[in-house]
Coordinates of C-alpha atoms in Angstrom, one line a residue:
M1 CA -28.5 22.2 -16.8
T2 CA -24.7 22.2 -16.9
S3 CA -22.1 21.3 -14.4
Q4 CA -21.0 24.1 -12.0
L5 CA -17.4 25.2 -11.5
F6 CA -17.0 24.1 -7.9
A7 CA -13.3 24.8 -7.3
I8 CA -10.1 25.9 -8.9
C9 CA -7.7 23.3 -7.5
F10 CA -3.9 23.6 -6.9
R11 CA -1.8 20.5 -6.5
S12 CA 0.9 21.0 -3.9
P13 CA 3.4 18.8 -2.0
R14 CA 2.3 20.8 1.2
P15 CA -1.2 22.1 0.6
S16 CA -1.4 23.9 4.0
E17 CA 1.3 26.4 3.0
P18 CA -0.2 27.8 -0.2
A19 CA -3.6 27.6 1.5
R20 CA -2.5 29.9 4.3
F21 CA -0.8 32.2 1.8
W22 CA -3.9 32.6 -0.3
S23 CA -6.2 32.9 2.7
E24 CA -4.1 35.9 3.9
V25 CA -3.8 37.5 0.5
L26 CA -7.5 37.1 -0.5
G27 CA -9.2 37.2 2.9
W28 CA -10.9 33.8 2.2
R29 CA -11.3 31.5 5.1
P30 CA -10.7 27.7 5.2
A31 CA -13.8 25.5 5.3
G32 CA -14.3 24.2 8.8
G33 CA -12.1 26.9 10.2
T34 CA -8.9 24.9 9.8
D35 CA -6.1 25.2 7.3
G36 CA -5.4 21.4 7.5
G37 CA -2.3 19.4 8.3
P38 CA 0.8 19.2 6.1
G39 CA -0.6 16.4 3.8
E40 CA -4.3 17.3 3.9
D41 CA -6.4 19.1 1.4
V42 CA -7.7 22.5 2.2
V43 CA -10.7 24.4 0.8
L44 CA -10.9 28.2 0.9
L45 CA -14.4 29.7 0.8
P46 CA -15.3 32.9 -0.9
P47 CA -16.4 35.6 1.5
D48 CA -19.9 35.9 0.1
G49 CA -20.4 32.2 -0.2
A50 CA -21.0 32.5 -4.0
G51 CA -18.9 31.4 -6.9
F52 CA -16.0 28.9 -6.9
R53 CA -13.9 27.8 -4.1
I54 CA -10.1 27.4 -4.1
R55 CA -8.9 23.9 -3.2
F56 CA -5.4 22.7 -2.4
L57 CA -4.8 19.0 -2.8
P58 CA -1.7 16.8 -2.1
G59 CA 0.4 16.3 -5.2
Q60 CA 4.0 15.8 -6.2
E61 CA 3.9 17.3 -9.7
P62 CA 7.3 19.0 -10.3
K63 CA 7.2 22.5 -11.7
T64 CA 8.7 22.4 -15.2
G65 CA 7.8 25.9 -16.4
E66 CA 5.2 28.5 -16.1
N67 CA 1.8 27.3 -15.2
R68 CA -0.9 27.2 -17.9
A69 CA -3.1 29.4 -15.6
H70 CA -2.6 32.1 -13.1
F71 CA -4.7 34.6 -11.1
D72 CA -4.9 38.3 -12.0
L73 CA -5.7 40.2 -8.8
T74 CA -7.3 43.6 -9.2
S75 CA -6.5 47.0 -7.5
T76 CA -8.7 50.0 -6.8
S77 CA -5.8 52.5 -6.4
P78 CA -2.0 52.6 -6.6
E79 CA -2.0 52.3 -2.8
D80 CA -4.3 49.3 -2.9
Q81 CA -2.0 47.6 -5.4
Q82 CA 1.0 48.3 -3.2
A83 CA -0.8 46.9 -0.2
T84 CA -1.7 43.7 -2.0
V85 CA 1.9 43.2 -3.1
A86 CA 3.2 43.9 0.4
R87 CA 0.7 41.5 1.9
A88 CA 1.8 38.8 -0.5
L89 CA 5.5 39.3 0.2
E90 CA 4.8 39.3 4.0
H91 CA 3.2 35.9 3.8
G92 CA 5.7 34.1 1.7
G93 CA 5.3 35.4 -1.9
R94 CA 8.2 36.7 -4.0
H95 CA 8.8 38.8 -7.1
I96 CA 9.6 36.8 -10.3
D97 CA 10.6 37.7 -13.8
V98 CA 8.5 36.2 -16.6
G99 CA 9.7 38.6 -19.3
Q100 CA 7.6 41.6 -18.2
T101 CA 9.1 45.0 -19.1
P102 CA 9.7 47.9 -16.6
D103 CA 7.0 50.1 -18.1
E104 CA 4.2 47.5 -17.5
G105 CA 1.9 48.4 -14.6
H106 CA 1.2 45.0 -13.2
V107 CA 3.4 43.2 -10.7
V108 CA 4.3 39.6 -11.2
L109 CA 4.7 37.4 -8.1
A110 CA 4.8 33.8 -7.1
D111 CA 3.2 32.1 -4.1
P112 CA 5.2 29.8 -1.8
D113 CA 4.8 26.9 -4.2
G114 CA 6.1 29.0 -7.1
N115 CA 2.7 29.4 -8.8
E116 CA 2.7 32.7 -10.7
F117 CA 0.1 35.4 -10.3
C118 CA -0.2 39.1 -11.1
V119 CA -1.4 42.1 -9.2
I120 CA -3.0 44.4 -11.9
E121 CA -2.7 48.1 -11.8
P122 CA -5.9 50.2 -11.1
G123 CA -8.0 51.3 -14.0
N124 CA -8.2 48.1 -15.9
K125 CA -11.6 48.3 -17.5
F126 CA -11.7 44.7 -18.6
L127 CA -11.5 43.6 -15.0
A128 CA -13.8 46.2 -13.6
D129 CA -16.5 44.9 -11.2
T130 CA -15.0 41.4 -11.1
G131 CA -13.8 41.4 -7.5
L132 CA -10.3 40.8 -6.1
I133 CA -9.7 37.8 -8.3
G134 CA -10.3 39.6 -11.6
A135 CA -9.4 36.7 -13.8
L136 CA -8.0 33.3 -14.1
A137 CA -5.7 33.9 -17.1
C138 CA -5.0 30.8 -19.1
D139 CA -2.6 29.8 -21.9
G140 CA -5.0 28.2 -24.4
T141 CA -6.7 28.2 -27.7
Q142 CA -9.9 29.8 -29.0
E143 CA -11.4 26.3 -29.2
V144 CA -10.9 25.7 -25.5
G145 CA -12.5 29.0 -24.7
Y146 CA -15.6 27.9 -26.7
F147 CA -15.6 24.5 -25.0
W148 CA -15.7 26.0 -21.5
S149 CA -18.3 28.5 -22.5
R150 CA -20.6 25.6 -23.5
A151 CA -19.5 23.3 -20.7
L152 CA -20.3 25.7 -17.9
G153 CA -23.1 27.7 -19.6
W154 CA -21.0 30.9 -19.2
P155 CA -21.3 33.5 -22.0
L156 CA -18.3 34.7 -23.9
V157 CA -17.4 38.2 -22.9
W158 CA -14.4 38.5 -25.2
D159 CA -13.8 36.8 -28.6
Q160 CA -11.3 38.6 -30.7
D161 CA -8.0 37.7 -32.5
E162 CA -8.4 34.1 -31.1
E163 CA -8.4 35.4 -27.6
T164 CA -11.5 34.4 -25.6
A165 CA -12.9 35.1 -22.1
I166 CA -16.0 33.8 -20.3
Q167 CA -17.8 35.0 -17.2
S168 CA -20.6 33.5 -15.0
P169 CA -24.0 35.1 -15.7
D170 CA -23.8 36.1 -12.0
G171 CA -20.6 38.1 -12.6
G172 CA -17.4 37.7 -10.7
T173 CA -14.0 36.3 -11.9
K174 CA -13.5 36.0 -15.7
I175 CA -11.6 33.1 -17.2
T176 CA -9.5 34.1 -20.2
W177 CA -7.4 32.3 -22.8
G178 CA -4.7 34.1 -24.7
G179 CA -4.8 32.3 -28.0
P180 CA -1.7 31.3 -30.0
P181 CA 1.1 30.6 -29.6
V182 CA 0.2 28.1 -26.9
A183 CA 3.2 26.5 -25.2
P184 CA 3.3 22.7 -25.4
K185 CA 1.9 20.9 -22.4
T186 CA 4.5 19.1 -20.3
G187 CA 3.4 16.8 -17.5
V188 CA 0.3 17.2 -15.3
N189 CA -1.1 20.7 -14.7
R190 CA -0.8 22.0 -11.2
L191 CA -4.0 24.0 -11.6
F192 CA -7.2 22.4 -12.7
F193 CA -11.0 22.8 -12.6
E194 CA -13.3 20.7 -10.4
L195 CA -16.9 20.5 -11.6
V196 CA -19.9 19.3 -9.7
L197 CA -23.1 17.9 -11.3
P198 CA -26.3 19.8 -11.4
D199 CA -29.3 18.4 -9.6
G200 CA -31.0 15.5 -11.4
V201 CA -28.1 14.8 -13.8
G202 CA -26.1 11.5 -13.6
L203 CA -22.4 11.4 -13.7
E204 CA -22.1 9.3 -16.8
A205 CA -24.7 11.4 -18.7
E206 CA -22.8 14.6 -17.9
C207 CA -19.5 13.1 -19.0
E208 CA -21.0 12.1 -22.3
R209 CA -22.3 15.6 -22.8
L210 CA -18.8 17.0 -22.1
V211 CA -17.3 14.5 -24.6
S212 CA -19.8 15.7 -27.2
L213 CA -18.5 19.2 -26.7
G214 CA -14.9 18.2 -27.2
A215 CA -13.6 16.7 -23.9
T216 CA -11.9 13.3 -23.8
R217 CA -11.5 10.7 -21.1
P218 CA -7.9 9.6 -20.6
G219 CA -6.9 6.0 -21.0
S220 CA -6.5 3.4 -18.3
G221 CA -3.7 4.1 -15.8
A222 CA -4.4 7.9 -15.7
G223 CA -6.1 7.6 -12.3
D224 CA -9.5 9.1 -11.3
G225 CA -10.7 12.5 -10.2
G226 CA -10.7 11.7 -6.5
D227 CA -13.8 12.0 -4.3
G228 CA -15.6 9.6 -6.6
G229 CA -15.1 11.9 -9.5
V230 CA -14.1 11.3 -13.1
L231 CA -10.9 12.7 -14.6
M232 CA -11.3 14.3 -18.1
L233 CA -9.3 16.4 -20.5
D234 CA -10.5 19.6 -22.3
P235 CA -9.6 20.2 -26.0
D236 CA -6.2 21.5 -25.0
G237 CA -5.4 18.5 -22.9
N238 CA -5.9 20.2 -19.6
E239 CA -7.1 17.9 -16.8
F240 CA -10.3 18.6 -15.0
T241 CA -12.6 16.5 -12.8
V242 CA -16.4 16.0 -12.6
R243 CA -18.1 14.7 -9.5
E244 CA -21.3 14.6 -7.6
P245 CA -21.8 17.3 -4.9
Q246 CA -20.6 16.4 -1.4
P247 CA -22.3 17.8 1.7
H248 CA -19.1 18.3 3.7
F249 CA -17.9 20.8 1.1

């Protein structure tokens, strides 16, 4: 048994604002029916109750460049792509330039916190049948793709030219890594994975398994993972947390 990907977390100085934005764009509703106060964390639940959640946590990490990960949203038609872009702009998103060319079919936007995401043009076969969040596209090495495949028990669905992708055996969103060159890591990532333990597995035992796969545990002074969890780093130095399940989530 392996840990499960419980949530993709965003650190934000005002969690309620990006939570409201993503709730409107995706149609995901906050746990408990509330989008939280200005300094409270907010959890968005997937419509079918399966797969990962999106969690917005208080944090003051400054944005020093492009995030190491971003969502790729899918489209079923040109009109659907335009509607998603319009919905994002209506609720506080904005167009940004990350070097895309005019002939590229995807639209690059940022949420109210400046976190990048893309609305992909229809007909993308790689993201077919993944759902609205087609992928979490990450800047990362082949090694880190292999690590997360083993850590989560998700099979590789792409492994070519040092680019990798994994997907849950149940389908849904893919997680991809673009391979070299990988930009140097500066500061703490705004986006990170939150894992929960499988039944019958202790926290320390699971941390040891993850270390055996290539994770590390940061030194003293790095803080913890919150909610009684453990903060860890994947082979590319990206933070993630591991914790026991909590009934209120």
